[in-house]
Short mmCIF file of C-alpha atoms and ligand atoms in Angstrom, two decimals:
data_model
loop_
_atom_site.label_atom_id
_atom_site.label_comp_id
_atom_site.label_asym_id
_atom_site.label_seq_id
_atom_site.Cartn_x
_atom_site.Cartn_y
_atom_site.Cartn_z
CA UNK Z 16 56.20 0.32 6.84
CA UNK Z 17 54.24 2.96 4.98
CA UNK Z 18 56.94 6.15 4.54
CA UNK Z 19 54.70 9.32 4.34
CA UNK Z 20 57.04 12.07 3.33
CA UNK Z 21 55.24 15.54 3.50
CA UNK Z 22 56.87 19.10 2.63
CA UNK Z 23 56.98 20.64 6.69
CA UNK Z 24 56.15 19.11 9.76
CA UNK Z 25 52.85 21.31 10.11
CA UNK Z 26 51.84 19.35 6.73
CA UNK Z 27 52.67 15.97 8.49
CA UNK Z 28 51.19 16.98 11.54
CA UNK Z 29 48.04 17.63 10.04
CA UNK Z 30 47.68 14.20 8.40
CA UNK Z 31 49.45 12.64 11.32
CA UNK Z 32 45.89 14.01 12.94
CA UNK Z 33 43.39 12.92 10.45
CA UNK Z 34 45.09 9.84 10.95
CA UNK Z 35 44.45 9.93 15.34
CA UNK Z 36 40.86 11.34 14.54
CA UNK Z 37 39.64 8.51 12.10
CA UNK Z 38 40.48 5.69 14.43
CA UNK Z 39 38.25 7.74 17.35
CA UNK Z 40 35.68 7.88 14.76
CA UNK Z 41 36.05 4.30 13.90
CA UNK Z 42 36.24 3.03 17.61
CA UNK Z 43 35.07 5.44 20.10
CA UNK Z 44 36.73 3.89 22.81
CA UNK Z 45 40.25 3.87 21.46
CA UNK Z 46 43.35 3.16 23.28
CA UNK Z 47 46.17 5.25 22.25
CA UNK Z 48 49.47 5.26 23.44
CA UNK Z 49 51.03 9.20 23.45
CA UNK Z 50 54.19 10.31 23.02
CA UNK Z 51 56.16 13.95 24.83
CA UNK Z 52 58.71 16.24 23.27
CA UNK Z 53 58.78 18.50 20.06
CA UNK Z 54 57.43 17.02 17.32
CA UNK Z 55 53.79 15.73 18.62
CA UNK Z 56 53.10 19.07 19.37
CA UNK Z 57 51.56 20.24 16.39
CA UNK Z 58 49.52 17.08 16.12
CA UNK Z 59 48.36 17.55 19.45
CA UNK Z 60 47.92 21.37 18.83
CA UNK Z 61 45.41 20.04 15.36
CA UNK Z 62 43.80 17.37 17.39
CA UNK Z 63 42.93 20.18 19.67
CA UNK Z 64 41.91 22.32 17.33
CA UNK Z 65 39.75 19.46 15.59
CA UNK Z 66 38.16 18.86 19.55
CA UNK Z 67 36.91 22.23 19.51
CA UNK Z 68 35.55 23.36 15.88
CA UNK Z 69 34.65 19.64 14.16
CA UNK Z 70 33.37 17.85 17.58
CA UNK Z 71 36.49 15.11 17.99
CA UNK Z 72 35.51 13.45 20.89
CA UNK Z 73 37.42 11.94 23.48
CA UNK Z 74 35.11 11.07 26.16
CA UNK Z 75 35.66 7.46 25.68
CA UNK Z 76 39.04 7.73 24.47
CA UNK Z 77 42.22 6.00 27.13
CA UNK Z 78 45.40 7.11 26.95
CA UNK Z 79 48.98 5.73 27.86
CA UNK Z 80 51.80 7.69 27.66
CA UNK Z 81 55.11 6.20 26.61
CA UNK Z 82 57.42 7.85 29.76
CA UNK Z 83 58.39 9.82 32.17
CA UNK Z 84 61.29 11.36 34.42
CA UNK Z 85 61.75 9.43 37.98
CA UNK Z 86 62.19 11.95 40.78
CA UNK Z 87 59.94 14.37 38.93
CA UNK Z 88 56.76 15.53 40.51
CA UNK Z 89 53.98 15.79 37.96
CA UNK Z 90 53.91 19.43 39.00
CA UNK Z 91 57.32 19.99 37.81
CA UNK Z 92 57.27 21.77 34.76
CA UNK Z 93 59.20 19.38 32.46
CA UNK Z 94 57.69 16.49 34.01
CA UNK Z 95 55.75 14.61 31.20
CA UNK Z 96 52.60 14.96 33.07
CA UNK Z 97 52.36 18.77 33.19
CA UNK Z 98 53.44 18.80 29.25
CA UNK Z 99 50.73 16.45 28.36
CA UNK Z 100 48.39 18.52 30.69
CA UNK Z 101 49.55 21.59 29.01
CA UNK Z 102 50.07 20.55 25.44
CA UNK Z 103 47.12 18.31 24.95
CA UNK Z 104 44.81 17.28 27.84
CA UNK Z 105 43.11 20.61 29.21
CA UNK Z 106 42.19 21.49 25.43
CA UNK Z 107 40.07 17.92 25.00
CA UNK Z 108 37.81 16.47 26.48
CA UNK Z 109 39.66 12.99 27.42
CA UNK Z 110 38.27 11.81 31.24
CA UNK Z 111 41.14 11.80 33.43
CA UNK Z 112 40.43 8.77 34.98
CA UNK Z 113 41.24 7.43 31.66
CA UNK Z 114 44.68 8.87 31.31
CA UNK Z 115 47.56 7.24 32.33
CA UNK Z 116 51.30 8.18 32.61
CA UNK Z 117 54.23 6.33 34.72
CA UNK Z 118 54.68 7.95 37.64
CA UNK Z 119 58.05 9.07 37.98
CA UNK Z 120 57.62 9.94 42.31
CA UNK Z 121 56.86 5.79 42.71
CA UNK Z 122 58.30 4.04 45.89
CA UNK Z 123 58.31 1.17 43.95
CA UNK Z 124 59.27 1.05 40.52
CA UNK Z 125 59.19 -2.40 39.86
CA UNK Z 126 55.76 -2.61 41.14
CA UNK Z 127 54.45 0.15 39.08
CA UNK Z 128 55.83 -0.93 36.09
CA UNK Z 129 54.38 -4.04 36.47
CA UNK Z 130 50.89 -2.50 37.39
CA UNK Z 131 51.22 -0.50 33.80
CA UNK Z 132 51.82 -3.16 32.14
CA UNK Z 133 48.55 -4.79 33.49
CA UNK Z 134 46.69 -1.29 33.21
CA UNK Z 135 47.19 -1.62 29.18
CA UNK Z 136 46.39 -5.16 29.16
CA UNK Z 137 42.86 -4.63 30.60
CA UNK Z 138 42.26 -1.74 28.28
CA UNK Z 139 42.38 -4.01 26.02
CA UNK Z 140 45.89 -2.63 24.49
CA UNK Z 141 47.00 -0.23 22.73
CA UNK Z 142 45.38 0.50 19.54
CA UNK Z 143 47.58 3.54 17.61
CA UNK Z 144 50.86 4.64 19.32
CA UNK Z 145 51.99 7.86 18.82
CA UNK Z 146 55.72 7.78 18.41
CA UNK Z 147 59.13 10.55 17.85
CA UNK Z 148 62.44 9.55 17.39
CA UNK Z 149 65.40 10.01 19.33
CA UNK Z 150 68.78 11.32 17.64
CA UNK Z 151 70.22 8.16 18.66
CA UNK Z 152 67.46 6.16 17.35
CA UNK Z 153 65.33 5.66 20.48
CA UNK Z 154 61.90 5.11 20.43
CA UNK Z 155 60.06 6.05 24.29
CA UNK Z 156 63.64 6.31 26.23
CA UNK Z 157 64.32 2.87 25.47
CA UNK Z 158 68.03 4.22 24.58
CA UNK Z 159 70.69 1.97 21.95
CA UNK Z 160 71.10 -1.25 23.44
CA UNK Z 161 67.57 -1.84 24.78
CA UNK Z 162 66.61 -5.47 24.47
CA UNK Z 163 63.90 -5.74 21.62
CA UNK Z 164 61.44 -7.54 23.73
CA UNK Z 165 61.65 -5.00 27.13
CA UNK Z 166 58.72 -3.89 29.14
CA UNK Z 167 58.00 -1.09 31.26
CA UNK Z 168 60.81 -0.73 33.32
CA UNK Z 169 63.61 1.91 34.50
CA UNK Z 170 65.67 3.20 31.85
CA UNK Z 171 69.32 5.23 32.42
CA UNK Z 172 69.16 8.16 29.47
CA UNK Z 173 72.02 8.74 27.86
CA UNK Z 174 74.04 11.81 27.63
CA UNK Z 175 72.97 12.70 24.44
CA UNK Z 176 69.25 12.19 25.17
CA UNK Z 177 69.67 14.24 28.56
CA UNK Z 178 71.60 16.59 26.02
CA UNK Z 179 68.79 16.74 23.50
CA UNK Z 180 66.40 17.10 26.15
CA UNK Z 181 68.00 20.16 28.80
CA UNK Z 182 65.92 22.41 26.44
CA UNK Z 183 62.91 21.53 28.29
CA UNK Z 184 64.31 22.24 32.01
CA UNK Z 185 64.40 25.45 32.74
CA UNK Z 186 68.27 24.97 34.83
CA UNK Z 187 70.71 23.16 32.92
CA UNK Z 188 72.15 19.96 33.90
CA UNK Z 189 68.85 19.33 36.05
CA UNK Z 190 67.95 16.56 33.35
CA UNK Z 191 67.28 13.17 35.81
CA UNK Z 192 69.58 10.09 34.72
CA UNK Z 193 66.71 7.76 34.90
CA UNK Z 194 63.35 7.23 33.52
CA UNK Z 195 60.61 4.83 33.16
CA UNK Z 196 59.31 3.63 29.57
CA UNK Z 197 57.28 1.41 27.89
CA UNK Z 198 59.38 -1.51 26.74
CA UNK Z 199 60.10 -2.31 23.21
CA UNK Z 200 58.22 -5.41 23.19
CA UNK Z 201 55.34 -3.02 24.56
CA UNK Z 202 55.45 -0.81 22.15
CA UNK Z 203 55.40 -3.82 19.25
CA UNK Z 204 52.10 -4.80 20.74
CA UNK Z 205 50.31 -1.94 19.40
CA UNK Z 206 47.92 -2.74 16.65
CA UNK Z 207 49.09 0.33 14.95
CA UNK Z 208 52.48 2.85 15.18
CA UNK Z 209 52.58 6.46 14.10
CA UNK Z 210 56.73 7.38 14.07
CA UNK Z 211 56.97 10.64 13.77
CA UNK Z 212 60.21 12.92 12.81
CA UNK Z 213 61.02 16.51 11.94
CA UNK Z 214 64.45 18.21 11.02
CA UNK Z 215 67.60 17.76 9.45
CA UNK Z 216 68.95 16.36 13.41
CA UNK Z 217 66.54 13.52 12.99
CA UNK Z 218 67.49 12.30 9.24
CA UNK Z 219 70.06 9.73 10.34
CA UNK Z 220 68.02 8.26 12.80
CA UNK Z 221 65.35 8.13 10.17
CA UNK Z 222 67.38 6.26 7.80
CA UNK Z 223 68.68 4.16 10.73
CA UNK Z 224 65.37 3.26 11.39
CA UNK Z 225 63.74 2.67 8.11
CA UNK Z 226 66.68 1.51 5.55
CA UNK Z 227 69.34 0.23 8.04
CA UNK Z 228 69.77 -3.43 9.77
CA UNK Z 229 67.35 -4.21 12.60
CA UNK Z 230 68.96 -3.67 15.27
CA UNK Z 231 69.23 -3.03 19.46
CA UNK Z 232 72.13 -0.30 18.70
CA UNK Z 233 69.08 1.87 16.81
CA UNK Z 234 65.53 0.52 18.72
CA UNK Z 235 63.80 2.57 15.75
CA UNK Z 236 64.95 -0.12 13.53
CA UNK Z 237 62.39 -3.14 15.55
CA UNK Z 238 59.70 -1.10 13.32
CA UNK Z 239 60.43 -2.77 10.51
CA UNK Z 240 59.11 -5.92 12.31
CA UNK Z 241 55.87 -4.34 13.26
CA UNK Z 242 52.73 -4.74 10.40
CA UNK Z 243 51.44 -1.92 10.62
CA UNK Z 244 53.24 0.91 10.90
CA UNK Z 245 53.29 4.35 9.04
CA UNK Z 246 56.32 6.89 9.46
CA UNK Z 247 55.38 10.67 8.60
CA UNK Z 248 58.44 12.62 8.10
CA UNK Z 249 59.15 16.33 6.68
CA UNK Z 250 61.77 16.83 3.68
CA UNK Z 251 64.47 17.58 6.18
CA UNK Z 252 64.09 14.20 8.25
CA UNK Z 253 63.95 12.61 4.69
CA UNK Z 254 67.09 14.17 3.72
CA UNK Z 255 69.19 10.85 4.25
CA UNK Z 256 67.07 8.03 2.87
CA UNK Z 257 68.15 6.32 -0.48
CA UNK Z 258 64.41 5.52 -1.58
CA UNK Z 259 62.68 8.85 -0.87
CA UNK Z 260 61.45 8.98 -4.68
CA UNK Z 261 59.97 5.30 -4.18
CA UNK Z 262 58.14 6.33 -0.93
CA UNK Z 263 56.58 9.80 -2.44
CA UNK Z 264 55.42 7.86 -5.36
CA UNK Z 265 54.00 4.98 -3.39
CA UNK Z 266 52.22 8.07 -1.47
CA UNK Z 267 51.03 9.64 -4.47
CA UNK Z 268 49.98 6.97 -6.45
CA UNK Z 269 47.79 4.99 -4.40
CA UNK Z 270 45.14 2.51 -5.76
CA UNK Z 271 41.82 4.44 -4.71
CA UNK Z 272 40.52 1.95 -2.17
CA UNK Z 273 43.41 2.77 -0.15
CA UNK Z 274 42.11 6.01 0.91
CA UNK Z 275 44.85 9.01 1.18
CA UNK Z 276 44.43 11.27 4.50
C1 F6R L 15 58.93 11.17 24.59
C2 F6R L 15 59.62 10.06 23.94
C3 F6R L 15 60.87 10.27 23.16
C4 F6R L 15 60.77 11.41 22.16
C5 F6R L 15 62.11 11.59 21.44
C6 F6R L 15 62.06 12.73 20.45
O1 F6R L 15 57.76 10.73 25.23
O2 F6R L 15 59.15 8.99 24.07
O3 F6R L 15 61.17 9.08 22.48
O4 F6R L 15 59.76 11.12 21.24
O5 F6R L 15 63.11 11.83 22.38
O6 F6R L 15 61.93 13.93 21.16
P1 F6R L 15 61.62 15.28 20.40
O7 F6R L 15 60.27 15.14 19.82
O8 F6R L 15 61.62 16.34 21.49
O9 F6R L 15 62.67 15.48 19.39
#
């Protein structure tokens, strides 16, 4: 794990999106899994901005997001598909035959899961997955507890993620129980992870994740078994790890033919 620990989150955003745009520039075709919520918003706002004024393109770029609500139509305004549509897809140029999210209205969740799971495989996988971090620790909605080698499949939220998350319906209490989410063991098959975290609220989960035991009880934590994975945090989600100095150092002092972003 490579800790990247930057002074805000627009900061970490902003290399969090050099990051995204070099591996389209690399491969053309890149698979990347996405992520909803607060915190890839600026990265998705720079991306964006990087579409329109330095040419990013994602014409041959597929996309798989981690989740979404089940019982929520995609027109529903905190279903995942209309903030992805919102917050990132009308402002690039990604073909929408190459996006894919889990569709929370299926008859047959099983099935679909199943089909997703496939869908990634014959993309060829995922290449960089975009990540946050729940308070709790939980990476997609696979909540404490999740078996560290799940796939796609329903998910019940806990009461602290529906908590977290009744900021984005506009009634409260509207927040559905269940969900459907890459697995863990999905997630792990990415050649590359981006975790991202902002704000004192995330700093124990940070820790959790990056310092702590591995562990179901904080599905962050299965990171530390993945090879390549870089965490980009601001001061405030740093606030509760022991080796912060280590980490900026590491950052700062790089050999030079391990390029900085
Ligand atoms: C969303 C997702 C979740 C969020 C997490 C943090 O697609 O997979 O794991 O990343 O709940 O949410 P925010 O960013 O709103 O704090």
């Amino acid at each position: 794990m490579e800790i990247i620990i930057l002074p805000t989150p627009e900061e970490a955003s902003a290399v969090a999106a050099r990051l995204v745009a070099r591996q389209i520039c690399e491969k053309p075709s890149s698979v990347l899994g996405l992520a909803t919520g607060g915190t890839p918003c600026g990265l998705y706002r720079e991306l964006a901005r990087m579409h329109s004024e330095e040419a990013l393109d994602f014409a041959r770029v597929t996309t798989f997001n981690l989740d979404e609500y089940i019982g929520l139509d995609p027109a529903h305004q905190a279903s995942f598909h209309y903030f992805m549509a919102e917050n990132f897809f009308r402002h690039i140029n990604v073909p929408p035959t190459l996006i894919h999210i889990p569709n929370g209205m299926t008859a047959d969740v099983p099935a679909h899961c199943e089909a997703y799971e496939q869908a990634i495989k014959a993309a060829g996988g995922i290449d960089l997955q975009i990540l946050g971090l729940g308070s709790d620790g939980h990476l997609g909605f696979n909540e404490p507890g999740s078996s560290l080698a799940s796939r796609t499949r329903i998910k019940t939220l806990t009461e602290r993620t529906r908590r977290d998350n009744t900021r984005f319906f506009a009634e409260r209490d509207t927040v559905p129980h269940h969900v459907i989410t890459m697995g863990l063991g999905t997630i792990m098959e990415s050649r590359m992870c981006l975790l991202l975290a902002f704000g004192r609220g995330k700093a124990e989960a940070v820790a959790a994740s990056v310092e702590g035991p591995v562990t179901a009880s904080v599905p962050g934590s299965l990171l530390q078994f993945h090879p390549r994975t870089k965490v980009i945090i601001d001061v405030e989600a740093a606030n509760a790890l022991t080796r912060a100095d280590y980490y900026r150092w590491v950052y700062q002092n790089k050999p030079a033919w391990q390029t900085n972003l």
